[in-house]
CSV table of C-alpha atoms in Angstrom, one decimal:
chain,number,residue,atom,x,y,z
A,805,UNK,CA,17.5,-3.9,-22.6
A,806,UNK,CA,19.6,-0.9,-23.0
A,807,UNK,CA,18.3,2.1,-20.9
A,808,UNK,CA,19.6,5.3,-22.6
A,809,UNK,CA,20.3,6.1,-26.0
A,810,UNK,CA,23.3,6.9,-27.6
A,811,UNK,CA,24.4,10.9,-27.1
A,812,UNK,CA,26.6,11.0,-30.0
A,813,UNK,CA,27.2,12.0,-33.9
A,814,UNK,CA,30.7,11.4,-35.6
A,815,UNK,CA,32.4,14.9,-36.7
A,816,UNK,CA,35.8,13.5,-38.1
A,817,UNK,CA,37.9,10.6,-38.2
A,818,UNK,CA,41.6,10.9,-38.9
A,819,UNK,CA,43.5,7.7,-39.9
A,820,UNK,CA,47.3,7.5,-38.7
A,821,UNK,CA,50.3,5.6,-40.5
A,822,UNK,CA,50.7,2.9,-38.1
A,823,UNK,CA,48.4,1.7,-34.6
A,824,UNK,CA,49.1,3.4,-31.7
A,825,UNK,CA,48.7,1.9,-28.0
A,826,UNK,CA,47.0,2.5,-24.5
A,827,UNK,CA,49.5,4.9,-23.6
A,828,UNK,CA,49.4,6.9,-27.3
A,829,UNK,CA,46.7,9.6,-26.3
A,830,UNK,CA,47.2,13.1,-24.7
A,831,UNK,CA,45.8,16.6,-24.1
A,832,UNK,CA,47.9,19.5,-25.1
A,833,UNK,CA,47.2,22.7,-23.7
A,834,UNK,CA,43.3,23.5,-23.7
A,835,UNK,CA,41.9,22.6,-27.5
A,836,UNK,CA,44.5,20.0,-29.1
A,837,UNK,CA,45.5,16.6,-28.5
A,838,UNK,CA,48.9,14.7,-29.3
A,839,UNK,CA,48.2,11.0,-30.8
A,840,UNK,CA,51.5,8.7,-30.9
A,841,UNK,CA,52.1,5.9,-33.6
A,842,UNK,CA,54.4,3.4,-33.0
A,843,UNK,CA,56.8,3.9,-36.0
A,844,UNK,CA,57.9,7.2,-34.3
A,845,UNK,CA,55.4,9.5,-35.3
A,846,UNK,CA,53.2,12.3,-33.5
A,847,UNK,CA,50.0,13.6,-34.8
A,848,UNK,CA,48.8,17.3,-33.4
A,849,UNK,CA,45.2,17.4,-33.8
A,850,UNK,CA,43.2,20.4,-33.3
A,851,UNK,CA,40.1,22.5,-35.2
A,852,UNK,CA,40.7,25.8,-37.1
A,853,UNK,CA,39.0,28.3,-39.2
A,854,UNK,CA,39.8,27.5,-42.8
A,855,UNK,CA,37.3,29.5,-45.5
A,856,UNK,CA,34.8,30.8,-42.4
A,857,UNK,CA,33.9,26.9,-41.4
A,858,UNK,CA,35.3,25.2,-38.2
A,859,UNK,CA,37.7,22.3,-39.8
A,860,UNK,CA,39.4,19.1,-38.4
A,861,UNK,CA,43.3,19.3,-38.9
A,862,UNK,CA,45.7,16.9,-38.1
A,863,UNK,CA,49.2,17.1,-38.8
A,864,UNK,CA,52.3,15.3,-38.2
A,865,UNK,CA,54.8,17.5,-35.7
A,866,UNK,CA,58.1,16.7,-35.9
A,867,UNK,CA,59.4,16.4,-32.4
A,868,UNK,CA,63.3,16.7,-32.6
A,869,UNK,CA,65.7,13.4,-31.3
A,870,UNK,CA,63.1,11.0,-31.9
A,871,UNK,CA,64.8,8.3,-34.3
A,872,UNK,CA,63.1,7.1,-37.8
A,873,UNK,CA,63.4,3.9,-36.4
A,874,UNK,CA,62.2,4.5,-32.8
A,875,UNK,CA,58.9,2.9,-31.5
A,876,UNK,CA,57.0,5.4,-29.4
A,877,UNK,CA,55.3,3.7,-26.1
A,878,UNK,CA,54.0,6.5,-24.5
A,879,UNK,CA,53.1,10.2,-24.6
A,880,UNK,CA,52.0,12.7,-21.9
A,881,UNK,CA,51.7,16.4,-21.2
A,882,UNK,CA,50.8,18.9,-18.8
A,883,UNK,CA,50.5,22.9,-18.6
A,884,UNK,CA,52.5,24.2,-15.9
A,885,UNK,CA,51.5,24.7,-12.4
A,886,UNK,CA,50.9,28.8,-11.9
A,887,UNK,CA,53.3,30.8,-11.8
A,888,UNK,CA,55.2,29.3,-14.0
A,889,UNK,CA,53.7,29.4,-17.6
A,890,UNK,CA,54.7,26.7,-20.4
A,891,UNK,CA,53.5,23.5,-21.9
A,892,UNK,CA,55.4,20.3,-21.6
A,893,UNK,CA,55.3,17.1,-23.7
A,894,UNK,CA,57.2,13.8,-22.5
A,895,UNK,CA,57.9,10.8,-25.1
A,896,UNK,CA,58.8,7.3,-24.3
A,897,UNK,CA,60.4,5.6,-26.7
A,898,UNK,CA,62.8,2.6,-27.7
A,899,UNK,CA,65.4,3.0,-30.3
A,900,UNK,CA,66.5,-0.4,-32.2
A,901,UNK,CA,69.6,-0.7,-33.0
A,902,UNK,CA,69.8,-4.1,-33.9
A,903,UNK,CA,71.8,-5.7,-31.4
A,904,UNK,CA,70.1,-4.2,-28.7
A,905,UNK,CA,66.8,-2.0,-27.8
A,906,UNK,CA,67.8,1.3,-26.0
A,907,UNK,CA,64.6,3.1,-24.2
A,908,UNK,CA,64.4,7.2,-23.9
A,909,UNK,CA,62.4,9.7,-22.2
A,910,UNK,CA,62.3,12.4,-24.4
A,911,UNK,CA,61.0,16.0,-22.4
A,912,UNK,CA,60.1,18.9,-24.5
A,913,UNK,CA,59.8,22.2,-23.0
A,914,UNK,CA,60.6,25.9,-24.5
A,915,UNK,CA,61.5,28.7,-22.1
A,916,UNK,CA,61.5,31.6,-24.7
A,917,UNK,CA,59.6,33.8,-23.8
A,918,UNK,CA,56.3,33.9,-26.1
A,919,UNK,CA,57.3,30.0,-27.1
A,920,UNK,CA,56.2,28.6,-24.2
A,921,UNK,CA,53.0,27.4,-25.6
A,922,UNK,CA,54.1,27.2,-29.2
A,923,UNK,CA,54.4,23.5,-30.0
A,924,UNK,CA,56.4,23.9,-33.1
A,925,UNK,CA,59.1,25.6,-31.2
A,926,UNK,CA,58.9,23.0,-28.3
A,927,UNK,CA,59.1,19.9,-30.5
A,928,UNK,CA,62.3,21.7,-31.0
A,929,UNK,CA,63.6,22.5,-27.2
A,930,UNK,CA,64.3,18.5,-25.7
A,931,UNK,CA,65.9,17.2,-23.0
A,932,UNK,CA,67.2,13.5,-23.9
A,933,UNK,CA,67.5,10.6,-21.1
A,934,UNK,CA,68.3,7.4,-21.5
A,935,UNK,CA,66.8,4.9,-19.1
A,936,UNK,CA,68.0,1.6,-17.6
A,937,UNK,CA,64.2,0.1,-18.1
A,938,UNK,CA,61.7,-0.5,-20.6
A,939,UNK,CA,58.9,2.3,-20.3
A,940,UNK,CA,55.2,1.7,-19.4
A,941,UNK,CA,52.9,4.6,-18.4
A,942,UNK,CA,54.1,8.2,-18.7
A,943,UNK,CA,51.9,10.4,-16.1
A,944,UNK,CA,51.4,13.7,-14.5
A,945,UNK,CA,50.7,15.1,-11.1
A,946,UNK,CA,50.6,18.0,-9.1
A,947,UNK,CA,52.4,18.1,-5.7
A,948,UNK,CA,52.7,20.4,-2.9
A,949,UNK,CA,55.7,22.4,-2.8
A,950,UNK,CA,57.4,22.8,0.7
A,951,UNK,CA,56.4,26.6,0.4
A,952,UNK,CA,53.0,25.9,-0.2
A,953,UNK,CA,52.3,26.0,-3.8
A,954,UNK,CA,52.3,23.6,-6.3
A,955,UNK,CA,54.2,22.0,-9.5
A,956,UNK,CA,53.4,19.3,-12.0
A,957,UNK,CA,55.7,16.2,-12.3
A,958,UNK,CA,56.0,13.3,-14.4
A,959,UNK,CA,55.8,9.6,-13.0
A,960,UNK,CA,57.1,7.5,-15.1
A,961,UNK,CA,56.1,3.4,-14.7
A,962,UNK,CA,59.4,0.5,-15.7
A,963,UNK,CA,59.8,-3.1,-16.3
A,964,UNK,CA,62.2,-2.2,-13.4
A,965,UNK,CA,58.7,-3.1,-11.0
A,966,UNK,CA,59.9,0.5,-10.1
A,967,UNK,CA,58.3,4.2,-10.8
A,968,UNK,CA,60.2,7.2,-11.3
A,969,UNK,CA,59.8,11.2,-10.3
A,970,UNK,CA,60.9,13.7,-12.8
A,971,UNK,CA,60.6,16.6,-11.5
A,972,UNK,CA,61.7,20.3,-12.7
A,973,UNK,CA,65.0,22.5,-11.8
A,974,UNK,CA,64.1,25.9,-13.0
A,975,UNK,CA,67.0,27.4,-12.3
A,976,UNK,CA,69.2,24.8,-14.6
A,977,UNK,CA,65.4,25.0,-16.6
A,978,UNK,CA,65.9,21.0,-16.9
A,979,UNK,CA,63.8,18.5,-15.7
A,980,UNK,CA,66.0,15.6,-13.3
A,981,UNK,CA,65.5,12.7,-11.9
A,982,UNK,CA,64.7,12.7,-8.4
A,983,UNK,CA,63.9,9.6,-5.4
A,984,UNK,CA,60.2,8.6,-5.5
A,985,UNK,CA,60.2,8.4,-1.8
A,986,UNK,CA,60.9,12.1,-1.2
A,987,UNK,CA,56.9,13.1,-2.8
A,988,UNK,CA,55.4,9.3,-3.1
A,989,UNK,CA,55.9,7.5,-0.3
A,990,UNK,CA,53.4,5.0,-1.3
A,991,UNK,CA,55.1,3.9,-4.7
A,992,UNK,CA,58.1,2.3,-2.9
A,993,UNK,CA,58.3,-1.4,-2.8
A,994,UNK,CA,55.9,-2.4,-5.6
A,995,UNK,CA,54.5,-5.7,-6.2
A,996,UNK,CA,54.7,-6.2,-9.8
A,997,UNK,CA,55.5,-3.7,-12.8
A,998,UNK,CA,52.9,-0.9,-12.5
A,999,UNK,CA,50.5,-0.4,-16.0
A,1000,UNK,CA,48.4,2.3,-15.1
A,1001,UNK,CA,48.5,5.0,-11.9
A,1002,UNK,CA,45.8,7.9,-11.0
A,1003,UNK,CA,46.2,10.0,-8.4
A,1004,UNK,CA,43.2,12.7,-7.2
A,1005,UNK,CA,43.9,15.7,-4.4
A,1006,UNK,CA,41.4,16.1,-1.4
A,1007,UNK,CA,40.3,17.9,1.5
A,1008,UNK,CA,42.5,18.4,4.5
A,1009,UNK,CA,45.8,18.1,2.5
A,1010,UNK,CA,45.7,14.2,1.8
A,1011,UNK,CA,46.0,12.8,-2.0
A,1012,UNK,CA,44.6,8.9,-3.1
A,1013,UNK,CA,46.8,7.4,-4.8
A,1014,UNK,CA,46.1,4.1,-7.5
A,1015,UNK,CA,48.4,2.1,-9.2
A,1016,UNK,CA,47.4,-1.2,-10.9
A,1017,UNK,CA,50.0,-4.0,-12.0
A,1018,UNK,CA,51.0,-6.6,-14.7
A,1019,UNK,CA,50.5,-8.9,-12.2
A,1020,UNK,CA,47.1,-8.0,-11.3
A,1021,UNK,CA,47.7,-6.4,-7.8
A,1022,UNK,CA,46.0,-3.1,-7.1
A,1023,UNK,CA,47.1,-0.9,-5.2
A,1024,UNK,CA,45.2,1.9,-3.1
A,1025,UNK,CA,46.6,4.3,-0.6
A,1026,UNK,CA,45.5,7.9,1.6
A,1027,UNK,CA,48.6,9.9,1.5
A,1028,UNK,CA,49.4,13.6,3.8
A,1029,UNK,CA,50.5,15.7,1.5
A,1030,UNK,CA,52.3,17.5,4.1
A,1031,UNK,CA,55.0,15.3,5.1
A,1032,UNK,CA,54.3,13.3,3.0
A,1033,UNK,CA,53.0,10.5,4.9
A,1034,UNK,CA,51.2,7.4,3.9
A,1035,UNK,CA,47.9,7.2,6.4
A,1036,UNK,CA,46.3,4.0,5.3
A,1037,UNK,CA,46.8,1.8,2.4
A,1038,UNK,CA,44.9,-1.7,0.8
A,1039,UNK,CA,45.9,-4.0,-1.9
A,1040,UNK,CA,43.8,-6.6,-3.9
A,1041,UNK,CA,44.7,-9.1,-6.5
A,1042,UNK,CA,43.0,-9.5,-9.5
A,1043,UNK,CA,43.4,-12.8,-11.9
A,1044,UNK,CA,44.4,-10.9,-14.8
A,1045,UNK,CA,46.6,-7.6,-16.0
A,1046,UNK,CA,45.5,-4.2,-14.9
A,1047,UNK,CA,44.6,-2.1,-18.0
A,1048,UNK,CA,43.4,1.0,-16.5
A,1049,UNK,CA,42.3,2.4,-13.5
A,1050,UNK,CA,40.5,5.8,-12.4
A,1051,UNK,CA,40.0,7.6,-9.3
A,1052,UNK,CA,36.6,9.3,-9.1
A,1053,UNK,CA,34.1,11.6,-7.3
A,1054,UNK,CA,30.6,10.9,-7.4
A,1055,UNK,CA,27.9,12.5,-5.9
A,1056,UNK,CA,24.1,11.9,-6.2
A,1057,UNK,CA,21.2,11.5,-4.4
A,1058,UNK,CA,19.1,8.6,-3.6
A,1059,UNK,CA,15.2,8.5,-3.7
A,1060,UNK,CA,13.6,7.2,-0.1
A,1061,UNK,CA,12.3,3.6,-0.4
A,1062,UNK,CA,9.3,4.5,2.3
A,1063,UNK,CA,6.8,7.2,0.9
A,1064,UNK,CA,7.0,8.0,4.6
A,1065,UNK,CA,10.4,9.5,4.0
A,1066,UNK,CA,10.2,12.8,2.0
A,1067,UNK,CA,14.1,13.3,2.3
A,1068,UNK,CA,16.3,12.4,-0.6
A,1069,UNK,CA,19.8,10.4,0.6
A,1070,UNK,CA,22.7,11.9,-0.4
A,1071,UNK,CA,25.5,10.4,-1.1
A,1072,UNK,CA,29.0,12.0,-1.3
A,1073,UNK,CA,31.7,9.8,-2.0
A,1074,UNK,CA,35.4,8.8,-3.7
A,1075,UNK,CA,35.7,5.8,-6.0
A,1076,UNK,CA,38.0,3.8,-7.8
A,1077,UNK,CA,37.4,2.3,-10.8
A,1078,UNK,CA,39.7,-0.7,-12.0
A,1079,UNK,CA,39.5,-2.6,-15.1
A,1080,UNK,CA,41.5,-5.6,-16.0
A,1081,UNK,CA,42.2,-7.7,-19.6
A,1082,UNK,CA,40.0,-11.1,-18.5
A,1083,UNK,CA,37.3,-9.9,-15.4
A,1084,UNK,CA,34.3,-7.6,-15.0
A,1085,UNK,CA,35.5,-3.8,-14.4
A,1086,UNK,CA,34.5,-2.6,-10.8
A,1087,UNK,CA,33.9,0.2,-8.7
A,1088,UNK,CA,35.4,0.4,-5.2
A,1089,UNK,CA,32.7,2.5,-3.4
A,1090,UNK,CA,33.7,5.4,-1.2
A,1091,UNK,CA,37.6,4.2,-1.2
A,1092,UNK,CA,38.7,7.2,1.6
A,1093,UNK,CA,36.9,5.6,4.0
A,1094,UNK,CA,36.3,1.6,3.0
A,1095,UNK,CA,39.6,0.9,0.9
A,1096,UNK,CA,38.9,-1.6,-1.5
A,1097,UNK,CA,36.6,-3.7,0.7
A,1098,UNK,CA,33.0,-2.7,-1.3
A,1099,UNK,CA,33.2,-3.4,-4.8
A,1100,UNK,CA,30.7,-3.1,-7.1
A,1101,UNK,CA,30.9,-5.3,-10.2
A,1102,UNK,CA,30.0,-4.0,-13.9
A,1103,UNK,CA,27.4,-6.2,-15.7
A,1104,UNK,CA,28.0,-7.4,-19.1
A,1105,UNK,CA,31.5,-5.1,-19.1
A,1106,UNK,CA,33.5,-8.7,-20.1
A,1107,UNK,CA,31.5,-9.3,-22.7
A,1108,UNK,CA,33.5,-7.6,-25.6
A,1109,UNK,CA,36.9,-8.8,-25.0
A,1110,UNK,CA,39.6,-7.2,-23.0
A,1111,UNK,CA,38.4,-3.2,-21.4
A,1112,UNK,CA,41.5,-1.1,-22.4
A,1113,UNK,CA,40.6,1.9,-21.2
A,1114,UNK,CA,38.3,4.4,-18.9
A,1115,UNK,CA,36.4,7.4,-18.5
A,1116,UNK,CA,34.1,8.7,-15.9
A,1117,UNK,CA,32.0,12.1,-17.1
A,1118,UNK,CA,28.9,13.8,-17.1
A,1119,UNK,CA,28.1,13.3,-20.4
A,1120,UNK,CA,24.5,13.7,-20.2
A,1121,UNK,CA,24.5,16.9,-18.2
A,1122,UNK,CA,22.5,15.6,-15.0
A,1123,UNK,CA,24.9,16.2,-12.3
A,1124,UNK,CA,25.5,12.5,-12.2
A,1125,UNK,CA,28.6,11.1,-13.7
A,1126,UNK,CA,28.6,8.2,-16.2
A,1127,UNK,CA,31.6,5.9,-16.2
A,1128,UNK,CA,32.9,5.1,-19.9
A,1129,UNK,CA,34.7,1.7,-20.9
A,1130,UNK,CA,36.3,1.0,-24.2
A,1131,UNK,CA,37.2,-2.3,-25.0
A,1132,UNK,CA,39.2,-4.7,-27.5
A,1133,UNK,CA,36.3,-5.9,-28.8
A,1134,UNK,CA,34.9,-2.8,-30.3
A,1135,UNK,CA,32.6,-1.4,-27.8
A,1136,UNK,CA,32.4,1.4,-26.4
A,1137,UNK,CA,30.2,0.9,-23.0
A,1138,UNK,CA,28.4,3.5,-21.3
A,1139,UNK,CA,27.2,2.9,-17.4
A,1140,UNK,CA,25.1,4.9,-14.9
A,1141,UNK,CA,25.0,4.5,-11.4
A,1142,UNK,CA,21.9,3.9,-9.9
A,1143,UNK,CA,21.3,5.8,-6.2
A,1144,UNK,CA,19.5,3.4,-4.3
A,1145,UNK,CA,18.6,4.3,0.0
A,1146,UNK,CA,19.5,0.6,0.2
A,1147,UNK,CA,23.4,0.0,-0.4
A,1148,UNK,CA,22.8,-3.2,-1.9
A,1149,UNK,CA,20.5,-2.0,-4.4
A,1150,UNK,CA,23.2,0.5,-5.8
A,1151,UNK,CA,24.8,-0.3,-9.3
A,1152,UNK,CA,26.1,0.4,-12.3
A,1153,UNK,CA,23.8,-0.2,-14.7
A,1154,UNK,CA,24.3,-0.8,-18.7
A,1155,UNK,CA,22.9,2.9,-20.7
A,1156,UNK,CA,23.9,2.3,-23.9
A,1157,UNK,CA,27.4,0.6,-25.9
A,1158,UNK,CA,28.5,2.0,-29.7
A,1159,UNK,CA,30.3,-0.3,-31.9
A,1160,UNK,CA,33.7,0.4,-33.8
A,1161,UNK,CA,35.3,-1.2,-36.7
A,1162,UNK,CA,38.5,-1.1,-34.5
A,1163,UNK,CA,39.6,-1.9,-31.0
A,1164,UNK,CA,39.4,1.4,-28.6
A,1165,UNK,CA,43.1,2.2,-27.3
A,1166,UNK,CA,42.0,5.3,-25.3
A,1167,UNK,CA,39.2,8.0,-24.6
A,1168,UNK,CA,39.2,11.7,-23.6
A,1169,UNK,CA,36.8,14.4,-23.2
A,1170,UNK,CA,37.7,17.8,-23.9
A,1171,UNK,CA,36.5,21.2,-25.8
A,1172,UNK,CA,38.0,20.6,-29.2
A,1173,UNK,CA,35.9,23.9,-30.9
A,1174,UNK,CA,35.9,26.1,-28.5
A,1175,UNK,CA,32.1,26.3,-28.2
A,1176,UNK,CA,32.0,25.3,-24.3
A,1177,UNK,CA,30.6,22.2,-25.6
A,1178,UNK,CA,33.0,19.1,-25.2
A,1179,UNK,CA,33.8,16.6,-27.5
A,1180,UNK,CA,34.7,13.3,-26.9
A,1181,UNK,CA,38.4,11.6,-28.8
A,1182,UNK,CA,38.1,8.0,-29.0
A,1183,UNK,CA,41.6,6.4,-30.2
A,1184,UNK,CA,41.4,3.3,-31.8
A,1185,UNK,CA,44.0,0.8,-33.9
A,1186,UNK,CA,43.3,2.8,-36.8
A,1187,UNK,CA,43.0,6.1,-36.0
A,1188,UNK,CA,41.1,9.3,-34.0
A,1189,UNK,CA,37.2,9.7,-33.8
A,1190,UNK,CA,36.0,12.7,-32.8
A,1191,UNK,CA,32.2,12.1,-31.7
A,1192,UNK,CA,30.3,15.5,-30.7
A,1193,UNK,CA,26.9,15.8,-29.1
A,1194,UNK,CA,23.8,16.1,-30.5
A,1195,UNK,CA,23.2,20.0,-31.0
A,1196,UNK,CA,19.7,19.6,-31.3
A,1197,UNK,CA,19.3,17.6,-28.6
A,1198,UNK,CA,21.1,19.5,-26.5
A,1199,UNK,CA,20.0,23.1,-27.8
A,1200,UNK,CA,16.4,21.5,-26.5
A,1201,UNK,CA,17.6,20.5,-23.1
A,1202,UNK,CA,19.5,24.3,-22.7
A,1203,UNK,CA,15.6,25.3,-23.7
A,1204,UNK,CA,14.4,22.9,-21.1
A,1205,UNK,CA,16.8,24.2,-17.9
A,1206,UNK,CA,15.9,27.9,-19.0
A,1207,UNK,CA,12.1,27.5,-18.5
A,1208,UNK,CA,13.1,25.7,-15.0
A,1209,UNK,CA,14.8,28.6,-14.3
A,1210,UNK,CA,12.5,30.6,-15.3
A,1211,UNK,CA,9.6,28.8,-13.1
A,1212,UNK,CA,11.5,28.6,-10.4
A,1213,UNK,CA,12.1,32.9,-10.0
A,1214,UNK,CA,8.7,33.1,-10.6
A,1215,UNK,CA,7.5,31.1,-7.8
A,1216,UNK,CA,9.8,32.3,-5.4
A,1217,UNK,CA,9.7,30.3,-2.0
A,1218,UNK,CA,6.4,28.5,-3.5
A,1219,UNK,CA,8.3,25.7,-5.5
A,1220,UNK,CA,7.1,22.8,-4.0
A,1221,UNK,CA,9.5,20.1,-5.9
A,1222,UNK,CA,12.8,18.8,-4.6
A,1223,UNK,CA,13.4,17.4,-8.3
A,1224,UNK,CA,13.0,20.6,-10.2
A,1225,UNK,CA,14.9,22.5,-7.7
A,1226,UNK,CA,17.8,20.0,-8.3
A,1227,UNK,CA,17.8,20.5,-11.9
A,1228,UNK,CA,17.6,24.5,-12.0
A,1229,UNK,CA,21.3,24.3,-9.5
A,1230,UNK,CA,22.6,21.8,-11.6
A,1231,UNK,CA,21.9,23.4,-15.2
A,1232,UNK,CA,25.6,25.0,-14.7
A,1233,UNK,CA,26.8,21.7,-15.9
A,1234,UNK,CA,25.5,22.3,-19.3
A,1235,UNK,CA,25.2,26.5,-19.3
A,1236,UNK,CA,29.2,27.4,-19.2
A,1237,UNK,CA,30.1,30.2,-17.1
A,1238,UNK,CA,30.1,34.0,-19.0
């Protein structure tokens, strides 16, 4: 039985010209997102006033050098690192020209000033690269800078069982190639063609960095930034192709198993979530410090065909994050993990799963309105839902933290309950910032 009900109510839906992929879903700037087809078009979506109501719009931008007969594989982008100001947009595509496919990378960026965030005017400012391999995943990263600060690169994953760095020259204001090795030492000599990498910054300088591969290896390293220098790295092989993979922070606490014990466990901890076309998703546990030797398996998550793609967000606003799976078969799986004191009582367990009439391709949480509440963009093989949360279940659980709140300044140093002090620090999570 199902322990949690479903959050959700559909706002919009928005049907595209042709199916889109894995790889067809990004964030632009901080309230639109960029949809890819694969007959060469681009879809902006975003929510405007039109006659005093909030409205879903999407429209087609025409992003210059991009062939009528081109099929798009992949789309990405990324607001620059501060200083700099600008947003950029990288497309992967493959041109037919009958005799023979030619792949592109296709990076869009506008240095006018007052353009720099205007994405008319930078589908219209492109750099054009042909590649020597057929394009996978098209990714972003921050790295640090050898003067301290930081920029935002592309990674770009190949049928060549290569990745490779494109990184910025601002005084040519171009983006170039540039060896992998120099920022990534961990992404030289890769077993397989890579499908999907994440990469999360941590304490002390270091970065973990995740790649997963056609052939079903993962791979799992603890990088110095500094340097760079690999510290420690793990690999695993899974039966099947790696569709997605996440890297995670989670961090709870446990109830005591002995009544004796009036301390709550707390655990604080990074984790990698993999899933792959044929087996169970899983959870590495605290990666930094275990690698990829305690997995935790997902009940029930290969059920519903192939998982195609990931999320992992509060979307309950508890504190506690809930990991998201979409799959192939039309599901859309929602799992919570259960703090136990006991490590072998800890899991992931099944909340609640929403069906589709299409397979899910990709899922991202973001504020669409711009009402600090977050909606969440489920792409499928026909087109863009945007599901939002309740507002009456939510305007009741704002209610609900306020009297907390409430309670707790009026008791002062008399409140009594670990629980309810919990909830009053973590109402943040649902009360944006003024």
């Amino acid at each position: 039985m199902l322990a949690g009900s479903y959050p959700f109510v559909e706002d919009s839906f928005s049907r595209f010209p042709s199916q889109s992929n894995i790889y067809g879903l990004s964030q632009a700037g901080e309230q639109e997102l960029l949809a890819a087809t694969l007959k060469g078009k681009v879809v902006c979506f975003r929510y405007q006033e039109l006659q005093q109501k909030i409205r879903p719009v999407a429209k087609e931008v025409q992003f210059t050098y991009i062939p009528v007969d081109a099929e798009i594989v992949s789309i990405d982008a990324f607001n620059k690192s501060t200083p700099k100001r600008g947003l950029v947009v990288g497309i992967t595509f493959v041109k037919d020209s009958g005799d023979k496919a030619t792949p592109f990378l296709n990076i869009y960026c506008d240095y006018e000033p007052g353009s720099e965030f205007n994405l008319e005017s930078i589908a219209q400012s492109c750099l054009n690269l042909e590649l020597q391999f057929t394009p996978f995943h098209l990714y972003h990263t921050e790295v640090q800078c050898d003067d301290g600060g930081r920029e935002t690169v592309f990674l770009l994953s190949g049928h060549d069982q290569r990745i490779h760095l494109y990184k910025e020259n601002a005084s040519l204001h171009q983006f170039e190639e540039q060896p992998v090795e120099r920022l990534f030492p961990e992404l030289q000599q890769l077993p397989s063609n890579v499908l999907w990498l994440d990469m999360l910054s941590i304490a002390g300088g270091l970065r973990l960095s995740a790649f997963g591969c056609q052939n079903g290896c993962v791979g799992l390293a603890v990088v110095n930034q500094t340097g760079p220098e690999v510290l420690q790295s793990w690999q695993f092989q899974f039966d099947s192709p790696i569709s997605s993979l996440l890297l995670f922070h989670l961090s709870c606490q446990a109830e005591p198993d002995h009544p004796s014990t009036d301390k709550n466990v707390e655990m604080d901890d990074y984790n990698l979530l993999v899933t792959s076309t044929i087996e169970m998703a899983v959870v590495y546990r605290n990666v930094k410090e275990r690698g990829l030797s305690h997995p935790v398996c997902l009940s029930e998550s290969d059920q519903w065909d192939a998982v195609l793609c990931s999320l992992v967000i509060d979307l309950d606003f508890d504190g506690q994050k809930e990991v998201l799976l979409g799959t192939y078969g039309q599901e859309l799986l929602c799992y919570k993990f259960q703090p136990s004191e006991r490590e072998r009582d800890r899991q992931f367990q099944l909340q609640w799963r929403r069906s589709f009439k299409s397979p899910l391709l990709s899922i991202t949480y973001l504020d669409l309105t711009g009402d600090g509440l977050r909606e969440l963009a489920v792409l499928t093989l026909k087109g863009l839902h945007i599901l939002q949360h309740s507002l009456t279940s939510t305007a009741n659980l704002v209610l609900e933290r306020l009297a907390l709140r409430v309670s707790a300044l009026t008791a002062g140093p008399k409140l009594e309950s670990g629980k309810e002090q919990d909830i009053v620090e973590k109402d943040a999570s649902l009360i944006p910032p003024t």
